[in-house]
PDB file of C-alpha atoms and ligand atoms in Angstrom:
ATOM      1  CA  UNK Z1209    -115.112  27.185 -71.335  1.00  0.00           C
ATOM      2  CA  UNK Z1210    -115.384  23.489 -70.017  1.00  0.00           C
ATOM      3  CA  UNK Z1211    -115.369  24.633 -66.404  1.00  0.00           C
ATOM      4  CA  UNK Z1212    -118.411  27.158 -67.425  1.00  0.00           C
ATOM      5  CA  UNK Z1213    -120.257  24.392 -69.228  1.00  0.00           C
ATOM      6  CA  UNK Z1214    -119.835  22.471 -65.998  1.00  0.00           C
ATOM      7  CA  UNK Z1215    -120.969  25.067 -63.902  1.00  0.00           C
ATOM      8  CA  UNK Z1216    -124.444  26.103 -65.752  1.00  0.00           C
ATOM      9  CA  UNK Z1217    -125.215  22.328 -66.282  1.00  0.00           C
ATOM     10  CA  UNK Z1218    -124.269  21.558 -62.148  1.00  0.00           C
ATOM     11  CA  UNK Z1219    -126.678  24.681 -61.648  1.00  0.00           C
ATOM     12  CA  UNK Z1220    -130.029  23.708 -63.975  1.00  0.00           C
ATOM     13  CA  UNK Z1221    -129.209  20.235 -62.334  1.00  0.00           C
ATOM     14  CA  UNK Z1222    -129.519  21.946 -59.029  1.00  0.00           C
ATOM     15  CA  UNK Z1223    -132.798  24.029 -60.049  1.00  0.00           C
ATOM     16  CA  UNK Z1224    -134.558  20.833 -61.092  1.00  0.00           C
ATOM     17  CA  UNK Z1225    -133.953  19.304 -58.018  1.00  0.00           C
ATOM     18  CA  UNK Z1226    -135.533  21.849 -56.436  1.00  0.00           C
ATOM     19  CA  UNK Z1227    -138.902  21.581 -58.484  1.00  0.00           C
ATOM     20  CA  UNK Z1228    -138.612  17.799 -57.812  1.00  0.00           C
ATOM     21  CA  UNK Z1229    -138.695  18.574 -53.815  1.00  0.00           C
ATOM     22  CA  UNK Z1230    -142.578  18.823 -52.581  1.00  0.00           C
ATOM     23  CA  UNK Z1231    -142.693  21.828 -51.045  1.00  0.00           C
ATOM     24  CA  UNK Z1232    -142.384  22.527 -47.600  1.00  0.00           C
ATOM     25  CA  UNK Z1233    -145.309  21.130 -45.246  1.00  0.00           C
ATOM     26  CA  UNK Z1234    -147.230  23.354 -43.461  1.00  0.00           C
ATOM     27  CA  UNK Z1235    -145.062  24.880 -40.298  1.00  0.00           C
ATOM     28  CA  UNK Z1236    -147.509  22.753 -37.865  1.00  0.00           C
ATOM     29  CA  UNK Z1237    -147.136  19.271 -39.571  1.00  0.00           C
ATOM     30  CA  UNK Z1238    -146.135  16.405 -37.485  1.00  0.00           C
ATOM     31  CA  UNK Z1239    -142.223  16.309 -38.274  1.00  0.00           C
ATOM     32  CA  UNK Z1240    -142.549  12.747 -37.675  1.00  0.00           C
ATOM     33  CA  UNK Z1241    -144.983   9.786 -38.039  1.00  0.00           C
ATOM     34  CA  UNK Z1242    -145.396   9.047 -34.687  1.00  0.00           C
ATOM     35  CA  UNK Z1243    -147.538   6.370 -33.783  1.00  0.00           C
ATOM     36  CA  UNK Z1244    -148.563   6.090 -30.133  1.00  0.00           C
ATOM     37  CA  UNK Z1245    -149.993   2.383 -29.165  1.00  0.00           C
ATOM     38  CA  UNK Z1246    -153.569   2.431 -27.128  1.00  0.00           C
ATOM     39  CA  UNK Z1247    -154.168  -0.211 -24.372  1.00  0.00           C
ATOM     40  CA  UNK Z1248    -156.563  -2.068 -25.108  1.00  0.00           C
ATOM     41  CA  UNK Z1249    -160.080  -1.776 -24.875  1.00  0.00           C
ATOM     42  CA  UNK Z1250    -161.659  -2.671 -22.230  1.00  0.00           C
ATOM     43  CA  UNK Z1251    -165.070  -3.800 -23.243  1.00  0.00           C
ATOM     44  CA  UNK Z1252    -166.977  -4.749 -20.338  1.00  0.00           C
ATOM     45  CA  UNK Z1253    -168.484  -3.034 -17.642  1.00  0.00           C
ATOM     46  CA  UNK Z1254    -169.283   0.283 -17.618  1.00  0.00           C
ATOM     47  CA  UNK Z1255    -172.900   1.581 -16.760  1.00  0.00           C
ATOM     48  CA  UNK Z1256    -176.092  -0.451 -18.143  1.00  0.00           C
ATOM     49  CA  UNK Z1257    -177.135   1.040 -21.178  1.00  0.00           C
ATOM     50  CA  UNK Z1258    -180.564   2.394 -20.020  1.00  0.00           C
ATOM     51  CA  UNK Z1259    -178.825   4.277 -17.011  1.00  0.00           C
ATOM     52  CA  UNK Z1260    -176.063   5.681 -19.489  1.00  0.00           C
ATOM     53  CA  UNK Z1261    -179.570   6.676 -22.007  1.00  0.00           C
ATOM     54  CA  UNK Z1262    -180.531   8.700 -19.056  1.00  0.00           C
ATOM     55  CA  UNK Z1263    -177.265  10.447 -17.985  1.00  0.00           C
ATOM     56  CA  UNK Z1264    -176.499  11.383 -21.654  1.00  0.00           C
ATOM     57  CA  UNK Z1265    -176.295  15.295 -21.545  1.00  0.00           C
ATOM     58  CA  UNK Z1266    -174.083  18.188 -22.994  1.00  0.00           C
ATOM     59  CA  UNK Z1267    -171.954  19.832 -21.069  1.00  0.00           C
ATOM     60  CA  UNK Z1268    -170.234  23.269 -21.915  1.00  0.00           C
ATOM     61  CA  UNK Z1269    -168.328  24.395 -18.967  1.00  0.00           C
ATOM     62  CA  UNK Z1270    -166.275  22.831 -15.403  1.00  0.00           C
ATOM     63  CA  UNK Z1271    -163.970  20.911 -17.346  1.00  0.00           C
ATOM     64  CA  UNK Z1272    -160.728  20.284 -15.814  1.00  0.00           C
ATOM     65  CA  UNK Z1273    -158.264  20.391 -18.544  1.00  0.00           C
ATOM     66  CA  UNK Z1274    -156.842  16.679 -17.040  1.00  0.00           C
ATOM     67  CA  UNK Z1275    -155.702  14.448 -19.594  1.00  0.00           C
ATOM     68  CA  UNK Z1276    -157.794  11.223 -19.736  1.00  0.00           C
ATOM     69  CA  UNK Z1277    -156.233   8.147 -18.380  1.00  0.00           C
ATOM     70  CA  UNK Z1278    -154.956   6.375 -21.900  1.00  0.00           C
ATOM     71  CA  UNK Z1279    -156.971   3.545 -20.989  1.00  0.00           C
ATOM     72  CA  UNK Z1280    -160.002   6.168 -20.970  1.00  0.00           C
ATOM     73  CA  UNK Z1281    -158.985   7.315 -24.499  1.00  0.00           C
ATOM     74  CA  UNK Z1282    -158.573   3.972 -26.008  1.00  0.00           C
ATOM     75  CA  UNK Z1283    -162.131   3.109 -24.421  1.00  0.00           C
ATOM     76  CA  UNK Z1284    -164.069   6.223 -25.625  1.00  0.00           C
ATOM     77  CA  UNK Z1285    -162.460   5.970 -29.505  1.00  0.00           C
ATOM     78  CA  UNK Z1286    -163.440   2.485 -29.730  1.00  0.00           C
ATOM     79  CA  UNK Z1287    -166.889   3.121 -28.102  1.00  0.00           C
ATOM     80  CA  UNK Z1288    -166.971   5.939 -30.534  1.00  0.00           C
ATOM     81  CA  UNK Z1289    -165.669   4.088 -34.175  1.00  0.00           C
ATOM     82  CA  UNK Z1290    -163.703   1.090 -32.759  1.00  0.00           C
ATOM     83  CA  UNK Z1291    -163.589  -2.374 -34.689  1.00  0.00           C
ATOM     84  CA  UNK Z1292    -166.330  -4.488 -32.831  1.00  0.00           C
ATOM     85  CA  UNK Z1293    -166.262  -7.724 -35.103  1.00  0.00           C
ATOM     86  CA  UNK Z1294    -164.100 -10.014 -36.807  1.00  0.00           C
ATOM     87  CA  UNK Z1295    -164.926  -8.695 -40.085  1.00  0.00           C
ATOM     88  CA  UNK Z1296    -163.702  -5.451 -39.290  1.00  0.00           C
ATOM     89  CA  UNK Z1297    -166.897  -4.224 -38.982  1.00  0.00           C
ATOM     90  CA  UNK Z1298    -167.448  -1.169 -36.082  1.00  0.00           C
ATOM     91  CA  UNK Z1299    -169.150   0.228 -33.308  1.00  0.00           C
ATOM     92  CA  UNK Z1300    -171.333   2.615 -35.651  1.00  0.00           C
ATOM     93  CA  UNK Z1301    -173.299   1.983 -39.223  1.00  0.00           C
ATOM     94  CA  UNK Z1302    -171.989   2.858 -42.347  1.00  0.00           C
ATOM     95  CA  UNK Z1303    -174.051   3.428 -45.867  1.00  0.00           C
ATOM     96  CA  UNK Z1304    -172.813  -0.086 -47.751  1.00  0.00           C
ATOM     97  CA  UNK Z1305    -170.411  -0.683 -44.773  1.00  0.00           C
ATOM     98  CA  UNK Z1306    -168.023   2.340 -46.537  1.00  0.00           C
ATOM     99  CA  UNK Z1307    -166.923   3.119 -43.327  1.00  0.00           C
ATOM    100  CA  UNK Z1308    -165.593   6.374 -44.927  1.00  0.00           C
ATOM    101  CA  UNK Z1309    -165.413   8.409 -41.617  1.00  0.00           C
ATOM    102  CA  UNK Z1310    -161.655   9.817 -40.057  1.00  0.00           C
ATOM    103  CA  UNK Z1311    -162.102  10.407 -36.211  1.00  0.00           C
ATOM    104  CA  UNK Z1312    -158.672  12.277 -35.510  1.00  0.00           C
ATOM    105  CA  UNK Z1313    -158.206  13.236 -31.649  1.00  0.00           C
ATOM    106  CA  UNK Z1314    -156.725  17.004 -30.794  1.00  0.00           C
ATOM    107  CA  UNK Z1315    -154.698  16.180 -27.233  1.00  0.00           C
ATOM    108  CA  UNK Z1316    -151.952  18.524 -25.027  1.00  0.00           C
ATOM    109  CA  UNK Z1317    -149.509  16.997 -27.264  1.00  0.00           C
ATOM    110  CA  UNK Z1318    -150.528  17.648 -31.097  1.00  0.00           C
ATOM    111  CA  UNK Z1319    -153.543  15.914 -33.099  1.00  0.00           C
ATOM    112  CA  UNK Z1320    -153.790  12.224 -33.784  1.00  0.00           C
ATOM    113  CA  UNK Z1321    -155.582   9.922 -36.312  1.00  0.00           C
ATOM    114  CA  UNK Z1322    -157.163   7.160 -34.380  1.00  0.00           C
ATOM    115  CA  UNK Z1323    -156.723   3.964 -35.831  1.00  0.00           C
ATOM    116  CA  UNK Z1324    -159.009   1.056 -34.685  1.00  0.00           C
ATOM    117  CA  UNK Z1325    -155.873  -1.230 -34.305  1.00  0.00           C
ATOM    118  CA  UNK Z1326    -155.652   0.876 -31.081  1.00  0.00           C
ATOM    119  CA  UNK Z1327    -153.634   2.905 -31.938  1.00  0.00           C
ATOM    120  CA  UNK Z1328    -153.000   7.030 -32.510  1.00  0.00           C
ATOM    121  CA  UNK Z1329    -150.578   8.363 -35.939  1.00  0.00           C
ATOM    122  CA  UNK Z1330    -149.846  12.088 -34.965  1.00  0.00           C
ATOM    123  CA  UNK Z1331    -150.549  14.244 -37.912  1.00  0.00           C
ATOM    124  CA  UNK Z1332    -150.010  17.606 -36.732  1.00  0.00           C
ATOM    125  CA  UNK Z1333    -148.088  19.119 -33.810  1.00  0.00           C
ATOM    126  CA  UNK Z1334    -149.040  21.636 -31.218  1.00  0.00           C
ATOM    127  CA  UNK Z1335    -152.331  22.270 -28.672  1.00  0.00           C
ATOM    128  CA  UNK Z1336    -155.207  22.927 -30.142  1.00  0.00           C
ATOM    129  CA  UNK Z1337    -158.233  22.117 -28.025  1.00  0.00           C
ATOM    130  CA  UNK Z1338    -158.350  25.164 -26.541  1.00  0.00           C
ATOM    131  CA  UNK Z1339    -159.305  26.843 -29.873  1.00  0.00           C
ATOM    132  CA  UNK Z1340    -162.024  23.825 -30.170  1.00  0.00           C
ATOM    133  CA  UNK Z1341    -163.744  24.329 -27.008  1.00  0.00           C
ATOM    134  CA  UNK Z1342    -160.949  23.196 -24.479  1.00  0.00           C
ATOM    135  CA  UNK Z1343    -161.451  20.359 -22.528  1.00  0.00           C
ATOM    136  CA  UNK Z1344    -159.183  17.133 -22.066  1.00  0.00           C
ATOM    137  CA  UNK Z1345    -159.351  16.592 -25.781  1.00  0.00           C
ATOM    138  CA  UNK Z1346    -161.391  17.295 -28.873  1.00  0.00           C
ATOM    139  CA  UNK Z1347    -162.660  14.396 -31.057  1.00  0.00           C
ATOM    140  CA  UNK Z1348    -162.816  15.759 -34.736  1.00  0.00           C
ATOM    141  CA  UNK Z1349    -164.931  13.530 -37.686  1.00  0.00           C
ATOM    142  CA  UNK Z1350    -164.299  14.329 -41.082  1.00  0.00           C
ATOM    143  CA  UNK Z1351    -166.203  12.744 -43.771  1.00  0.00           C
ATOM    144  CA  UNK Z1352    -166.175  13.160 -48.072  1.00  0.00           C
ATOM    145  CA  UNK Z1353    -168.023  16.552 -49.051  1.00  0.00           C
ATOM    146  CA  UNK Z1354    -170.044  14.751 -50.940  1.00  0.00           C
ATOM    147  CA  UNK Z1355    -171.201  11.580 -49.104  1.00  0.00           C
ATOM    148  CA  UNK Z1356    -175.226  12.119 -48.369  1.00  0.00           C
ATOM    149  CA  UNK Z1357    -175.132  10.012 -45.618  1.00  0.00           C
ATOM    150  CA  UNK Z1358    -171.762  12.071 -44.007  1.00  0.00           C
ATOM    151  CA  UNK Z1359    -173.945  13.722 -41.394  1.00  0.00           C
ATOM    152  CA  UNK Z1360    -176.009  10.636 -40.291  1.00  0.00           C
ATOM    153  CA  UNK Z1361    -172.767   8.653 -40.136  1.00  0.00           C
ATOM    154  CA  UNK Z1362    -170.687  11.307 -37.592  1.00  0.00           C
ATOM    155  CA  UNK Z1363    -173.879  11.316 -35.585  1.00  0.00           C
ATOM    156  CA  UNK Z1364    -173.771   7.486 -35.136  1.00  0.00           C
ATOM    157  CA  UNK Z1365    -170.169   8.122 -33.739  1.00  0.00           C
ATOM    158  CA  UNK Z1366    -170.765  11.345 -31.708  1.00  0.00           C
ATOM    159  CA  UNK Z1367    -173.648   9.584 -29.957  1.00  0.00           C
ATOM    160  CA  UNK Z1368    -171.441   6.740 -29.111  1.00  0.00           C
ATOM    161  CA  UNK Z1369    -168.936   9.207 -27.964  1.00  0.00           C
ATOM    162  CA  UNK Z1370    -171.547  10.845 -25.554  1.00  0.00           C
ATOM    163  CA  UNK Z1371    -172.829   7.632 -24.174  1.00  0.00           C
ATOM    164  CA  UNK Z1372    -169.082   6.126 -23.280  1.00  0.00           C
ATOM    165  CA  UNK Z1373    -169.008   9.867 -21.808  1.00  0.00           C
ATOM    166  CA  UNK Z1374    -172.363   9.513 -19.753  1.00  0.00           C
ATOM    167  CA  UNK Z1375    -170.729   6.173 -18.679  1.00  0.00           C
ATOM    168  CA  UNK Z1376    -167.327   7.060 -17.586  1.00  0.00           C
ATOM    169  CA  UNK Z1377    -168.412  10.402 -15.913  1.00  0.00           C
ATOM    170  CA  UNK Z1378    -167.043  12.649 -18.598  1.00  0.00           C
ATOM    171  CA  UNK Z1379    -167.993  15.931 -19.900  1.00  0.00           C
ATOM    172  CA  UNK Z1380    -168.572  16.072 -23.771  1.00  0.00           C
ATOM    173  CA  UNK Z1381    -170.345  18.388 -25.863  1.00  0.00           C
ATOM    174  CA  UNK Z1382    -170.842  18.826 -29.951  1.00  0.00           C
ATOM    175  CA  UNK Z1383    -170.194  22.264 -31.752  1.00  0.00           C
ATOM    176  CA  UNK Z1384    -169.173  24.125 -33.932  1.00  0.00           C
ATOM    177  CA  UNK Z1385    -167.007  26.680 -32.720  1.00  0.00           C
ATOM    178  CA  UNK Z1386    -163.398  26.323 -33.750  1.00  0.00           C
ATOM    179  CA  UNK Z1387    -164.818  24.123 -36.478  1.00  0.00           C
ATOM    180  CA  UNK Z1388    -162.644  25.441 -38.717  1.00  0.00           C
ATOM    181  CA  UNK Z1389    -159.230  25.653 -36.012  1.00  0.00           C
ATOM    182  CA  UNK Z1390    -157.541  23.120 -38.214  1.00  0.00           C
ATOM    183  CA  UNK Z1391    -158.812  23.847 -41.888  1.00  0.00           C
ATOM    184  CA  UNK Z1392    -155.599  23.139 -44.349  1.00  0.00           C
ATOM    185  CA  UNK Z1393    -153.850  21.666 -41.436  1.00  0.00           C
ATOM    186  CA  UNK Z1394    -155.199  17.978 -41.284  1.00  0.00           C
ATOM    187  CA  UNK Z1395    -154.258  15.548 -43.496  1.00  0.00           C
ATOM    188  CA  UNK Z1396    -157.514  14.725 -45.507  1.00  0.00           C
ATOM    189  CA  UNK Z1397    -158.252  13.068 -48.771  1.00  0.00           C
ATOM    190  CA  UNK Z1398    -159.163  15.491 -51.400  1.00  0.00           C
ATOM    191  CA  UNK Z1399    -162.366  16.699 -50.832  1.00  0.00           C
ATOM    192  CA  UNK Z1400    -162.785  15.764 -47.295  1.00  0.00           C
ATOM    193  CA  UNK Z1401    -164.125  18.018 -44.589  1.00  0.00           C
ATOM    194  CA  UNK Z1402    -163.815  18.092 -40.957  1.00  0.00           C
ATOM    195  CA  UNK Z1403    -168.022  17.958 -40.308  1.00  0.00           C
ATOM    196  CA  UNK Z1404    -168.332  18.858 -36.506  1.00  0.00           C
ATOM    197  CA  UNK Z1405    -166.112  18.505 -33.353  1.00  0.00           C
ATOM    198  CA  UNK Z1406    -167.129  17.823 -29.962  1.00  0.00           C
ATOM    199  CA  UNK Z1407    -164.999  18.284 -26.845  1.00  0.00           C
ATOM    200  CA  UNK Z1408    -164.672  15.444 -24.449  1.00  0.00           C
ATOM    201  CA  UNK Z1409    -163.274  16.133 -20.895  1.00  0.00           C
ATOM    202  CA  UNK Z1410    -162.743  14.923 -16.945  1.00  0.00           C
ATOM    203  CA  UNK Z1411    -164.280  17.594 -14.652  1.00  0.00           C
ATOM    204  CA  UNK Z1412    -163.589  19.841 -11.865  1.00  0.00           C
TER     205      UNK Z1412
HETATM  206  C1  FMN L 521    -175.177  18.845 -34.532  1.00  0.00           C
HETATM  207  C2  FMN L 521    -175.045  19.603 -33.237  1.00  0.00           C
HETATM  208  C3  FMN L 521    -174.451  20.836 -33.234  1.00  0.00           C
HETATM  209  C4  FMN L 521    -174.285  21.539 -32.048  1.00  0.00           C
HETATM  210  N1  FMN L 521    -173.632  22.736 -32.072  1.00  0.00           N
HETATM  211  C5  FMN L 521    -173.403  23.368 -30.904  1.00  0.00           C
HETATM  212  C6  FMN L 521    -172.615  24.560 -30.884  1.00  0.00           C
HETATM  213  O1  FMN L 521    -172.117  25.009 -31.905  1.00  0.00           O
HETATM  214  N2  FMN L 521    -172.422  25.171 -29.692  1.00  0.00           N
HETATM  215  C7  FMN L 521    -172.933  24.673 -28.539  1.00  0.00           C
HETATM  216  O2  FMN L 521    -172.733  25.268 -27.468  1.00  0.00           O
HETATM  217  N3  FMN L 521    -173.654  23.528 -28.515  1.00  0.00           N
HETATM  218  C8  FMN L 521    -173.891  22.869 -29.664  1.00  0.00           C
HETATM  219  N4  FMN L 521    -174.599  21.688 -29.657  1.00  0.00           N
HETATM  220  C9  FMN L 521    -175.092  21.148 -28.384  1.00  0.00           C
HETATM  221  C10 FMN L 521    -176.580  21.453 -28.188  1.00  0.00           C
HETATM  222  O3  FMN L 521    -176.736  22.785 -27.733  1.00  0.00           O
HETATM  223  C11 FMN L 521    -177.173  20.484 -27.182  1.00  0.00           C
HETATM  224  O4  FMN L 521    -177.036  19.161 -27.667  1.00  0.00           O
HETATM  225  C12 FMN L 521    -178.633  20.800 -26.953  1.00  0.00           C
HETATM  226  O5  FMN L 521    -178.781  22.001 -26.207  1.00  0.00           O
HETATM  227  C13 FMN L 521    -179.372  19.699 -26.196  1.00  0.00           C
HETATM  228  O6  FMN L 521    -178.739  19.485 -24.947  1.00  0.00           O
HETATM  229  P1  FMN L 521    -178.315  18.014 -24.525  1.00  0.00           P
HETATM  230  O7  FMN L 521    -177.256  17.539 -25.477  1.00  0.00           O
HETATM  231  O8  FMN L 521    -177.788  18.159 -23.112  1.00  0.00           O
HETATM  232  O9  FMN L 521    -179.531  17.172 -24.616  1.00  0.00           O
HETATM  233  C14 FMN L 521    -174.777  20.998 -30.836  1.00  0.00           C
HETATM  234  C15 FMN L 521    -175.381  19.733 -30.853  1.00  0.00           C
HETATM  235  C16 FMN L 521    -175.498  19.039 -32.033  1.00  0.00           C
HETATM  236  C17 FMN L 521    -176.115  17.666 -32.004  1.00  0.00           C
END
């Protein structure tokens, strides 16, 4: 009688466990928190802005597929929404400073937040870019649903994106297609949407 008491109580202790345990991330989740250090930015150089103005251009095919150097990378995500001053402020305008933009970074080896310490967190494993328009890598900006200003903020960064781009001799485009490639996979703050991609890439 003891023993079954035992039993049923060792079981409903089991079962509530169970309900205790979040369940199961999605099968692509990063298994870990990896966090991959950048280099560095290098912030001089590169071409005078004028000449960059006038190379800025879209490009939609002849990329190579090459990863980026990682100094490249770190370069183009702090051109794009790096930390340029002391007070933490960045290389693109925010409505009140919010600063309430994700850039994440889809690469050969799964898809990274970037954070302007220069540094990447994987959040999900796998390759995706060639769902999101192939390339060497496809910068993804997600903003709040319901932040007016969402659209005029990613543009900032995309822009700053194409012009490190026009600079360094690197294909980029903005689109659409595959927009939706990660939807339920990345992870956003409720009520957070990825708002456009654009694929970045060395050339043939
Ligand atoms: C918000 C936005 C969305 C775009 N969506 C797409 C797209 O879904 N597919 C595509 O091939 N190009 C897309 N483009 C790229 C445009 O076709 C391209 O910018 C336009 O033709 C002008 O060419 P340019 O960037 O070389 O000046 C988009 C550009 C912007 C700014």
């Amino acid at each position: 009688m003891i023993r079954n008491i035992r039993h049923s109580l060792s079981m409903l202790l089991s079962l509530a466990a169970l309900a205790l345990v979040p369940a199961s991330p999605a099968v692509q989740a990063a298994e870990t928190a990896t966090r991959m250090e950048l280099p560095a930015p290098n912030k001089t150089g590169g071409m005078p802005l004028m000449q960059a103005l006038s190379a800025r251009h879209s490009t939609k095919t002849n990329y190579s597929g090459a990863a980026l150097s990682a100094q490249q990378l770190s370069d183009l995500l702090w051109a794009t929404w790096g930390v340029n001053r002391e007070d933490g402020r960045r290389t693109a305008p925010t409505a009140m400073n919010r600063q309430d933009v994700r850039v994440y970074v889809a690469l050969e080896n799964g898809v990274w937040q970037y954070d302007a310490g220069h540094a990447l967190i994987k959040v999900l494993d796998g390759d995706w870019r060639g769902q999101m328009g192939g390339g060497s890598l496809t910068l993804l900006y997600a903003i709040p649903q319901d932040n007016e200003w969402g659209g005029a903020h990613v543009g900032s960064l995309y822009q700053n994106a194409a012009l490190y781009c026009a600079s360094a001799g690197l294909g980029n485009f903005v689109h659409v297609s595959g927009l939706h490639a990660l939807d339920g996979k990345l992870p956003l703050p409720e009520g957070w949407k990825v708002y456009i991609i654009q694929t970045v890439g060395l050339l043939k």
